[in-house]
PDB file of C-alpha atoms in Angstrom:
ATOM      1  CA  MET A 121      54.245  48.637 108.055  1.00 55.00           C
ATOM      2  CA  THR A 122      57.907  49.474 107.576  1.00 74.00           C
ATOM      3  CA  MET A 123      60.088  51.421 105.152  1.00 91.00           C
ATOM      4  CA  GLU A 124      58.757  51.000 101.612  1.00 97.00           C
ATOM      5  CA  VAL A 125      61.031  51.903  98.692  1.00 98.00           C
ATOM      6  CA  VAL A 126      59.215  52.752  95.458  1.00 98.00           C
ATOM      7  CA  ILE A 127      61.291  53.249  92.299  1.00 98.00           C
ATOM      8  CA  LEU A 128      59.487  55.300  89.661  1.00 98.00           C
ATOM      9  CA  PRO A 129      60.454  56.573  86.180  1.00 96.00           C
ATOM     10  CA  GLY A 130      60.602  60.274  87.017  1.00 95.00           C
ATOM     11  CA  THR A 131      59.404  63.293  88.958  1.00 96.00           C
ATOM     12  CA  LYS A 132      55.934  63.352  87.408  1.00 96.00           C
ATOM     13  CA  GLN A 133      55.149  59.863  88.675  1.00 97.00           C
ATOM     14  CA  ILE A 134      56.718  60.606  92.053  1.00 98.00           C
ATOM     15  CA  GLY A 135      54.677  63.796  92.428  1.00 97.00           C
ATOM     16  CA  ALA A 136      51.477  61.957  91.524  1.00 97.00           C
ATOM     17  CA  LEU A 137      52.014  59.085  93.978  1.00 97.00           C
ATOM     18  CA  ALA A 138      52.912  61.406  96.854  1.00 98.00           C
ATOM     19  CA  ALA A 139      49.881  63.570  96.035  1.00 97.00           C
ATOM     20  CA  ASP A 140      47.718  60.435  96.071  1.00 97.00           C
ATOM     21  CA  ALA A 141      48.763  59.786  99.669  1.00 97.00           C
ATOM     22  CA  ILE A 142      48.102  63.387 100.699  1.00 98.00           C
ATOM     23  CA  GLU A 143      44.785  63.554  98.874  1.00 97.00           C
ATOM     24  CA  ALA A 144      43.612  60.310 100.500  1.00 96.00           C
ATOM     25  CA  LEU A 145      44.592  61.711 103.913  1.00 98.00           C
ATOM     26  CA  VAL A 146      42.867  65.079 103.417  1.00 98.00           C
ATOM     27  CA  ARG A 147      39.679  63.430 102.149  1.00 97.00           C
ATOM     28  CA  ARG A 148      39.668  61.050 105.098  1.00 97.00           C
ATOM     29  CA  LYS A 149      40.657  63.739 107.615  1.00 98.00           C
ATOM     30  CA  PRO A 150      39.899  67.298 106.396  1.00 98.00           C
ATOM     31  CA  ASN A 151      41.804  68.862 109.316  1.00 98.00           C
ATOM     32  CA  ALA A 152      44.936  66.838 108.544  1.00 98.00           C
ATOM     33  CA  VAL A 153      48.307  68.139 109.711  1.00 98.00           C
ATOM     34  CA  LEU A 154      50.927  68.207 106.947  1.00 98.00           C
ATOM     35  CA  GLY A 155      54.661  68.505 107.502  1.00 98.00           C
ATOM     36  CA  LEU A 156      56.078  70.681 104.731  1.00 98.00           C
ATOM     37  CA  ALA A 157      59.630  70.459 103.382  1.00 97.00           C
ATOM     38  CA  THR A 158      61.436  72.923 101.124  1.00 92.00           C
ATOM     39  CA  GLY A 159      64.138  72.375  98.512  1.00 88.00           C
ATOM     40  CA  SER A 160      63.777  70.994  95.011  1.00 90.00           C
ATOM     41  CA  SER A 161      62.637  67.463  95.919  1.00 92.00           C
ATOM     42  CA  PRO A 162      59.084  68.270  97.088  1.00 95.00           C
ATOM     43  CA  LEU A 163      58.289  70.650  94.204  1.00 96.00           C
ATOM     44  CA  PRO A 164      56.653  67.996  91.974  1.00 97.00           C
ATOM     45  CA  VAL A 165      54.425  67.067  94.916  1.00 98.00           C
ATOM     46  CA  TYR A 166      53.333  70.674  95.500  1.00 98.00           C
ATOM     47  CA  ASP A 167      52.775  71.198  91.762  1.00 97.00           C
ATOM     48  CA  GLU A 168      50.510  68.165  91.600  1.00 98.00           C
ATOM     49  CA  LEU A 169      48.561  69.151  94.725  1.00 98.00           C
ATOM     50  CA  ALA A 170      48.037  72.657  93.304  1.00 98.00           C
ATOM     51  CA  ARG A 171      46.854  71.142  90.031  1.00 97.00           C
ATOM     52  CA  ARG A 172      44.335  68.959  91.859  1.00 97.00           C
ATOM     53  CA  TYR A 173      43.142  71.928  93.882  1.00 97.00           C
ATOM     54  CA  ASP A 174      42.687  73.985  90.707  1.00 96.00           C
ATOM     55  CA  ALA A 175      40.681  71.135  89.224  1.00 95.00           C
ATOM     56  CA  GLY A 176      38.187  71.699  92.028  1.00 85.00           C
ATOM     57  CA  GLY A 177      38.410  68.408  93.849  1.00 83.00           C
ATOM     58  CA  LEU A 178      40.797  68.963  96.735  1.00 95.00           C
ATOM     59  CA  ASP A 179      40.017  71.121  99.771  1.00 97.00           C
ATOM     60  CA  PHE A 180      42.728  72.245 102.217  1.00 98.00           C
ATOM     61  CA  SER A 181      40.579  74.782 104.072  1.00 97.00           C
ATOM     62  CA  GLN A 182      40.705  72.880 107.374  1.00 98.00           C
ATOM     63  CA  ALA A 183      44.244  71.523 107.048  1.00 98.00           C
ATOM     64  CA  HIS A 184      47.334  72.667 108.945  1.00 98.00           C
ATOM     65  CA  GLY A 185      50.915  72.893 107.704  1.00 98.00           C
ATOM     66  CA  PHE A 186      54.167  72.863 109.688  1.00 98.00           C
ATOM     67  CA  ALA A 187      57.478  73.668 108.018  1.00 97.00           C
ATOM     68  CA  LEU A 188      60.484  71.507 108.805  1.00 96.00           C
ATOM     69  CA  ASP A 189      63.017  74.244 109.336  1.00 95.00           C
ATOM     70  CA  GLU A 190      64.054  77.865 108.961  1.00 94.00           C
ATOM     71  CA  TYR A 191      67.222  79.880 108.567  1.00 94.00           C
ATOM     72  CA  VAL A 192      68.412  81.950 111.511  1.00 95.00           C
ATOM     73  CA  GLY A 193      69.025  85.629 110.835  1.00 88.00           C
ATOM     74  CA  LEU A 194      67.096  86.306 107.624  1.00 88.00           C
ATOM     75  CA  GLU A 195      64.838  89.335 107.863  1.00 82.00           C
ATOM     76  CA  ALA A 196      61.069  88.830 107.823  1.00 77.00           C
ATOM     77  CA  GLY A 197      59.807  88.391 104.288  1.00 85.00           C
ATOM     78  CA  HIS A 198      63.210  87.448 102.825  1.00 89.00           C
ATOM     79  CA  PRO A 199      62.413  85.529  99.612  1.00 89.00           C
ATOM     80  CA  GLU A 200      64.620  82.603 100.617  1.00 89.00           C
ATOM     81  CA  SER A 201      63.252  82.266 104.139  1.00 91.00           C
ATOM     82  CA  TYR A 202      61.509  78.920 104.256  1.00 91.00           C
ATOM     83  CA  ARG A 203      58.288  80.504 105.443  1.00 91.00           C
ATOM     84  CA  GLU A 204      58.216  82.472 102.171  1.00 94.00           C
ATOM     85  CA  VAL A 205      59.299  79.491 100.065  1.00 94.00           C
ATOM     86  CA  ILE A 206      56.489  77.349 101.495  1.00 95.00           C
ATOM     87  CA  ARG A 207      53.988  80.114 100.745  1.00 95.00           C
ATOM     88  CA  ARG A 208      55.283  80.594  97.211  1.00 95.00           C
ATOM     89  CA  GLU A 209      55.600  76.949  96.263  1.00 96.00           C
ATOM     90  CA  PHE A 210      52.524  75.520  97.965  1.00 97.00           C
ATOM     91  CA  THR A 211      50.257  77.236 100.462  1.00 97.00           C
ATOM     92  CA  ASN A 212      49.480  80.323  98.357  1.00 96.00           C
ATOM     93  CA  ARG A 213      48.466  77.986  95.523  1.00 97.00           C
ATOM     94  CA  VAL A 214      45.747  76.199  97.493  1.00 97.00           C
ATOM     95  CA  ASN A 215      43.066  77.267  99.998  1.00 97.00           C
ATOM     96  CA  ILE A 216      44.873  76.442 103.235  1.00 98.00           C
ATOM     97  CA  LYS A 217      44.341  79.305 105.695  1.00 97.00           C
ATOM     98  CA  PRO A 218      47.461  81.450 106.295  1.00 96.00           C
ATOM     99  CA  GLU A 219      46.939  81.258 110.055  1.00 96.00           C
ATOM    100  CA  ASN A 220      47.110  77.455 109.807  1.00 97.00           C
ATOM    101  CA  VAL A 221      50.602  77.497 108.262  1.00 97.00           C
ATOM    102  CA  HIS A 222      53.400  77.484 110.811  1.00 96.00           C
ATOM    103  CA  GLY A 223      57.178  77.634 110.724  1.00 94.00           C
ATOM    104  CA  PRO A 224      59.967  77.748 113.307  1.00 93.00           C
ATOM    105  CA  ASP A 225      60.867  81.304 114.283  1.00 92.00           C
ATOM    106  CA  GLY A 226      64.440  81.857 113.139  1.00 91.00           C
ATOM    107  CA  ALA A 227      64.264  85.555 114.103  1.00 89.00           C
ATOM    108  CA  ALA A 228      63.283  85.034 117.742  1.00 91.00           C
ATOM    109  CA  LYS A 229      65.391  86.736 120.401  1.00 92.00           C
ATOM    110  CA  ASP A 230      65.133  83.587 122.523  1.00 95.00           C
ATOM    111  CA  LEU A 231      65.660  80.789 120.006  1.00 94.00           C
ATOM    112  CA  GLU A 232      65.606  78.036 122.602  1.00 95.00           C
ATOM    113  CA  ALA A 233      62.175  79.116 123.817  1.00 97.00           C
ATOM    114  CA  ALA A 234      60.972  79.454 120.222  1.00 95.00           C
ATOM    115  CA  CYS A 235      62.026  75.854 119.551  1.00 97.00           C
ATOM    116  CA  GLN A 236      60.006  74.612 122.519  1.00 97.00           C
ATOM    117  CA  ASP A 237      57.039  76.724 121.412  1.00 97.00           C
ATOM    118  CA  TYR A 238      57.184  75.029 118.006  1.00 97.00           C
ATOM    119  CA  GLU A 239      57.174  71.569 119.551  1.00 98.00           C
ATOM    120  CA  ASP A 240      54.190  72.613 121.666  1.00 98.00           C
ATOM    121  CA  ALA A 241      52.334  73.979 118.625  1.00 97.00           C
ATOM    122  CA  ILE A 242      52.708  70.657 116.788  1.00 98.00           C
ATOM    123  CA  LYS A 243      51.432  68.756 119.815  1.00 98.00           C
ATOM    124  CA  ALA A 244      48.515  71.161 120.232  1.00 97.00           C
ATOM    125  CA  VAL A 245      47.020  70.109 116.883  1.00 97.00           C
ATOM    126  CA  GLY A 246      47.535  66.421 117.531  1.00 98.00           C
ATOM    127  CA  GLY A 247      50.864  65.884 115.774  1.00 98.00           C
ATOM    128  CA  VAL A 248      51.845  65.618 112.112  1.00 98.00           C
ATOM    129  CA  ASP A 249      49.818  63.154 110.066  1.00 98.00           C
ATOM    130  CA  LEU A 250      52.050  63.120 106.982  1.00 98.00           C
ATOM    131  CA  GLN A 251      55.540  64.560 106.766  1.00 98.00           C
ATOM    132  CA  ILE A 252      57.036  65.350 103.353  1.00 98.00           C
ATOM    133  CA  LEU A 253      60.831  65.077 103.254  1.00 98.00           C
ATOM    134  CA  GLY A 254      63.723  65.499 100.885  1.00 97.00           C
ATOM    135  CA  VAL A 255      67.217  64.242 101.665  1.00 96.00           C
ATOM    136  CA  GLY A 256      70.541  66.026 101.398  1.00 92.00           C
ATOM    137  CA  THR A 257      73.569  64.656  99.565  1.00 91.00           C
ATOM    138  CA  ASP A 258      75.049  63.854 102.994  1.00 92.00           C
ATOM    139  CA  GLY A 259      71.893  62.110 104.184  1.00 95.00           C
ATOM    140  CA  HIS A 260      70.432  64.963 106.209  1.00 94.00           C
ATOM    141  CA  ILE A 261      66.672  65.375 106.623  1.00 97.00           C
ATOM    142  CA  GLY A 262      65.351  68.712 107.736  1.00 95.00           C
ATOM    143  CA  PHE A 263      68.610  70.367 108.749  1.00 93.00           C
ATOM    144  CA  ASN A 264      69.682  67.428 110.889  1.00 96.00           C
ATOM    145  CA  GLU A 265      73.268  67.323 109.699  1.00 92.00           C
ATOM    146  CA  PRO A 266      75.576  64.294 110.068  1.00 94.00           C
ATOM    147  CA  GLY A 267      76.145  63.593 113.740  1.00 95.00           C
ATOM    148  CA  SER A 268      72.688  64.754 114.814  1.00 96.00           C
ATOM    149  CA  SER A 269      71.172  62.981 117.790  1.00 96.00           C
ATOM    150  CA  LEU A 270      68.679  60.364 116.642  1.00 96.00           C
ATOM    151  CA  ALA A 271      66.385  61.461 119.483  1.00 96.00           C
ATOM    152  CA  SER A 272      66.723  65.215 118.871  1.00 97.00           C
ATOM    153  CA  ARG A 273      63.841  67.686 119.049  1.00 97.00           C
ATOM    154  CA  THR A 274      63.400  71.106 117.403  1.00 97.00           C
ATOM    155  CA  ARG A 275      66.609  73.038 118.026  1.00 97.00           C
ATOM    156  CA  ILE A 276      69.345  75.302 116.619  1.00 95.00           C
ATOM    157  CA  LYS A 277      71.868  73.676 114.276  1.00 94.00           C
ATOM    158  CA  THR A 278      75.060  74.862 112.564  1.00 93.00           C
ATOM    159  CA  LEU A 279      75.152  74.013 108.860  1.00 90.00           C
ATOM    160  CA  ILE A 280      78.099  72.100 107.454  1.00 89.00           C
ATOM    161  CA  GLU A 281      79.813  73.706 104.475  1.00 90.00           C
ATOM    162  CA  GLN A 282      78.481  71.128 102.003  1.00 85.00           C
ATOM    163  CA  THR A 283      74.909  72.084 102.863  1.00 85.00           C
ATOM    164  CA  ARG A 284      75.723  75.770 102.509  1.00 91.00           C
ATOM    165  CA  LYS A 285      77.296  75.060  99.102  1.00 89.00           C
ATOM    166  CA  ASP A 286      74.255  73.009  98.051  1.00 85.00           C
ATOM    167  CA  ASN A 287      71.928  75.850  99.058  1.00 87.00           C
ATOM    168  CA  ALA A 288      74.027  78.672  97.606  1.00 91.00           C
ATOM    169  CA  ARG A 289      72.141  78.335  94.298  1.00 89.00           C
ATOM    170  CA  PHE A 290      69.152  79.958  95.975  1.00 88.00           C
ATOM    171  CA  PHE A 291      71.167  83.027  97.054  1.00 91.00           C
ATOM    172  CA  ASP A 292      73.340  85.605  95.289  1.00 91.00           C
ATOM    173  CA  SER A 293      76.442  83.936  96.695  1.00 91.00           C
ATOM    174  CA  ILE A 294      77.480  81.449  99.354  1.00 93.00           C
ATOM    175  CA  ASP A 295      78.374  84.398 101.582  1.00 92.00           C
ATOM    176  CA  ASP A 296      74.636  85.130 101.859  1.00 92.00           C
ATOM    177  CA  VAL A 297      73.745  81.629 103.085  1.00 92.00           C
ATOM    178  CA  PRO A 298      73.223  81.671 106.865  1.00 93.00           C
ATOM    179  CA  HIS A 299      75.409  79.479 109.053  1.00 94.00           C
ATOM    180  CA  HIS A 300      72.637  78.586 111.503  1.00 94.00           C
ATOM    181  CA  VAL A 301      69.123  77.194 111.278  1.00 94.00           C
ATOM    182  CA  VAL A 302      66.244  76.095 113.447  1.00 96.00           C
ATOM    183  CA  THR A 303      65.076  72.602 112.528  1.00 96.00           C
ATOM    184  CA  GLN A 304      62.708  69.925 113.680  1.00 97.00           C
ATOM    185  CA  GLY A 305      64.767  67.191 115.267  1.00 98.00           C
ATOM    186  CA  LEU A 306      64.931  63.574 114.193  1.00 98.00           C
ATOM    187  CA  GLY A 307      62.784  62.605 117.156  1.00 98.00           C
ATOM    188  CA  THR A 308      60.227  65.210 116.102  1.00 98.00           C
ATOM    189  CA  ILE A 309      60.182  63.894 112.521  1.00 98.00           C
ATOM    190  CA  MET A 310      59.815  60.318 113.783  1.00 98.00           C
ATOM    191  CA  ASP A 311      56.630  61.325 115.624  1.00 98.00           C
ATOM    192  CA  ALA A 312      54.860  61.931 112.282  1.00 98.00           C
ATOM    193  CA  ARG A 313      52.410  59.132 111.573  1.00 98.00           C
ATOM    194  CA  HIS A 314      53.469  58.778 107.927  1.00 98.00           C
ATOM    195  CA  VAL A 315      56.702  59.994 106.324  1.00 98.00           C
ATOM    196  CA  VAL A 316      57.001  60.414 102.539  1.00 98.00           C
ATOM    197  CA  LEU A 317      60.567  61.083 101.393  1.00 98.00           C
ATOM    198  CA  VAL A 318      61.342  62.112  97.815  1.00 98.00           C
ATOM    199  CA  ALA A 319      64.804  61.779  96.260  1.00 98.00           C
ATOM    200  CA  THR A 320      65.651  62.301  92.591  1.00 97.00           C
ATOM    201  CA  GLY A 321      68.826  62.493  90.542  1.00 96.00           C
ATOM    202  CA  ALA A 322      72.167  60.686  90.488  1.00 97.00           C
ATOM    203  CA  GLN A 323      73.606  63.125  93.044  1.00 96.00           C
ATOM    204  CA  LYS A 324      71.307  61.556  95.668  1.00 97.00           C
ATOM    205  CA  ALA A 325      72.180  57.927  94.866  1.00 98.00           C
ATOM    206  CA  GLN A 326      74.871  57.592  97.553  1.00 98.00           C
ATOM    207  CA  ALA A 327      72.669  59.132 100.237  1.00 98.00           C
ATOM    208  CA  VAL A 328      69.729  56.908  99.254  1.00 98.00           C
ATOM    209  CA  ARG A 329      71.870  53.776  99.453  1.00 98.00           C
ATOM    210  CA  ASP A 330      73.329  54.843 102.799  1.00 98.00           C
ATOM    211  CA  PHE A 331      70.035  55.586 104.526  1.00 98.00           C
ATOM    212  CA  VAL A 332      67.985  52.750 102.989  1.00 98.00           C
ATOM    213  CA  GLU A 333      70.507  49.903 103.115  1.00 98.00           C
ATOM    214  CA  GLY A 334      73.251  51.122 105.436  1.00 97.00           C
ATOM    215  CA  PRO A 335      73.350  51.011 109.231  1.00 97.00           C
ATOM    216  CA  VAL A 336      71.175  53.224 111.398  1.00 97.00           C
ATOM    217  CA  ALA A 337      73.743  55.787 112.473  1.00 97.00           C
ATOM    218  CA  ALA A 338      73.984  59.482 113.307  1.00 97.00           C
ATOM    219  CA  ILE A 339      76.482  60.002 110.469  1.00 97.00           C
ATOM    220  CA  CYS A 340      73.521  59.508 108.088  1.00 98.00           C
ATOM    221  CA  ALA A 341      70.562  61.171 109.753  1.00 97.00           C
ATOM    222  CA  ALA A 342      67.942  59.821 107.335  1.00 98.00           C
ATOM    223  CA  SER A 343      68.847  56.251 108.333  1.00 98.00           C
ATOM    224  CA  ILE A 344      66.615  56.706 111.402  1.00 98.00           C
ATOM    225  CA  LEU A 345      63.690  56.245 109.004  1.00 98.00           C
ATOM    226  CA  GLN A 346      64.511  52.528 108.955  1.00 97.00           C
ATOM    227  CA  MET A 347      62.924  52.571 112.420  1.00 97.00           C
ATOM    228  CA  HIS A 348      59.759  54.405 111.351  1.00 97.00           C
ATOM    229  CA  PRO A 349      56.532  52.354 111.307  1.00 96.00           C
ATOM    230  CA  HIS A 350      55.272  53.960 108.064  1.00 96.00           C
ATOM    231  CA  ALA A 351      57.951  55.479 105.825  1.00 98.00           C
ATOM    232  CA  THR A 352      57.477  55.686 102.054  1.00 98.00           C
ATOM    233  CA  ILE A 353      60.629  56.394 100.020  1.00 98.00           C
ATOM    234  CA  LEU A 354      59.948  57.624  96.475  1.00 98.00           C
ATOM    235  CA  VAL A 355      62.986  57.647  94.184  1.00 98.00           C
ATOM    236  CA  ASP A 356      63.648  57.883  90.458  1.00 98.00           C
ATOM    237  CA  GLU A 357      65.911  55.479  88.592  1.00 97.00           C
ATOM    238  CA  ALA A 358      68.965  57.706  88.977  1.00 98.00           C
ATOM    239  CA  ALA A 359      68.580  58.078  92.744  1.00 98.00           C
ATOM    240  CA  ALA A 360      68.000  54.304  93.010  1.00 98.00           C
ATOM    241  CA  SER A 361      71.058  53.422  90.931  1.00 98.00           C
ATOM    242  CA  SER A 362      73.255  52.383  93.887  1.00 98.00           C
ATOM    243  CA  LEU A 363      70.662  50.266  95.719  1.00 98.00           C
ATOM    244  CA  LYS A 364      71.690  46.612  95.979  1.00 98.00           C
ATOM    245  CA  LEU A 365      68.097  45.458  96.411  1.00 97.00           C
ATOM    246  CA  ALA A 366      66.570  47.656  93.677  1.00 97.00           C
ATOM    247  CA  ASP A 367      65.101  44.686  91.803  1.00 97.00           C
ATOM    248  CA  TYR A 368      63.518  43.400  95.011  1.00 97.00           C
ATOM    249  CA  TYR A 369      61.945  46.792  95.722  1.00 96.00           C
ATOM    250  CA  ARG A 370      60.499  46.867  92.190  1.00 97.00           C
ATOM    251  CA  HIS A 371      59.129  43.325  92.567  1.00 96.00           C
ATOM    252  CA  THR A 372      57.622  44.117  95.957  1.00 94.00           C
ATOM    253  CA  TYR A 373      55.873  47.240  94.681  1.00 94.00           C
ATOM    254  CA  ASP A 374      54.632  45.552  91.501  1.00 93.00           C
ATOM    255  CA  ASN A 375      53.019  42.830  93.611  1.00 93.00           C
ATOM    256  CA  LYS A 376      51.780  44.991  96.453  1.00 89.00           C
ATOM    257  CA  PRO A 377      48.283  44.132  97.710  1.00 88.00           C
ATOM    258  CA  GLU A 378      45.762  46.917  97.138  1.00 82.00           C
ATOM    259  CA  TRP A 379      44.669  46.804 100.779  1.00 81.00           C
ATOM    260  CA  GLN A 380      48.078  48.036 101.917  1.00 80.00           C
ATOM    261  CA  GLY A 381      47.471  51.502 100.457  1.00 78.00           C
ATOM    262  CA  ILE A 382      50.228  54.083 100.075  1.00 80.00           C
TER     263      ILE A 382
END
């Protein structure tokens, strides 16, 4: 398989289709390893998974979760630390065990060693089965900013100002947004067996066009997903509005054989 672009009417449909893929995985492999993203894009997915759990049909008790990234320098328990966001938005809403939810340690004294420890922890459970992703307005995935090495592993990154501005809405002011993060690298993300990227809204249209139809280049980190053997890109009409091949993607999805799955 290759990159599949699916254009859907809105966030409800996107959340349902992504949840279908995760539910199928967890039913097939109860101890599945999920890669968990933060930000606004994955929220419909987490809402739908929580709804299915509440309905009594979805069991995460043996699953593992690994966060994509974490700010450097936020105190433990800070409400905008990604470890807390993941808990609040997803893992506290289902029955995944707290000890099975992992995140990079942005408070470690030795950040380089902590990055290697995180890579080792992912390998120890057999790697990520399904990685949920959003995409930044500049094409970043995780916190792999423009110019990131396409082969990079978990490491420390400096945020560009656009990312800090984009994330300032979660803080009291932009002055409170950290300048540094720990993030899974693009090489780490590419090791996931299935990647599901969600992008919604007109503000993401340029980034979606660049990473789906542009060249594979470090200036647009998400473009590396063109090389992934199983990448599913879920976008709404607004985010798809700049795609030259939008009609082809719609036709392909409408005529997709059932045996291909999600």
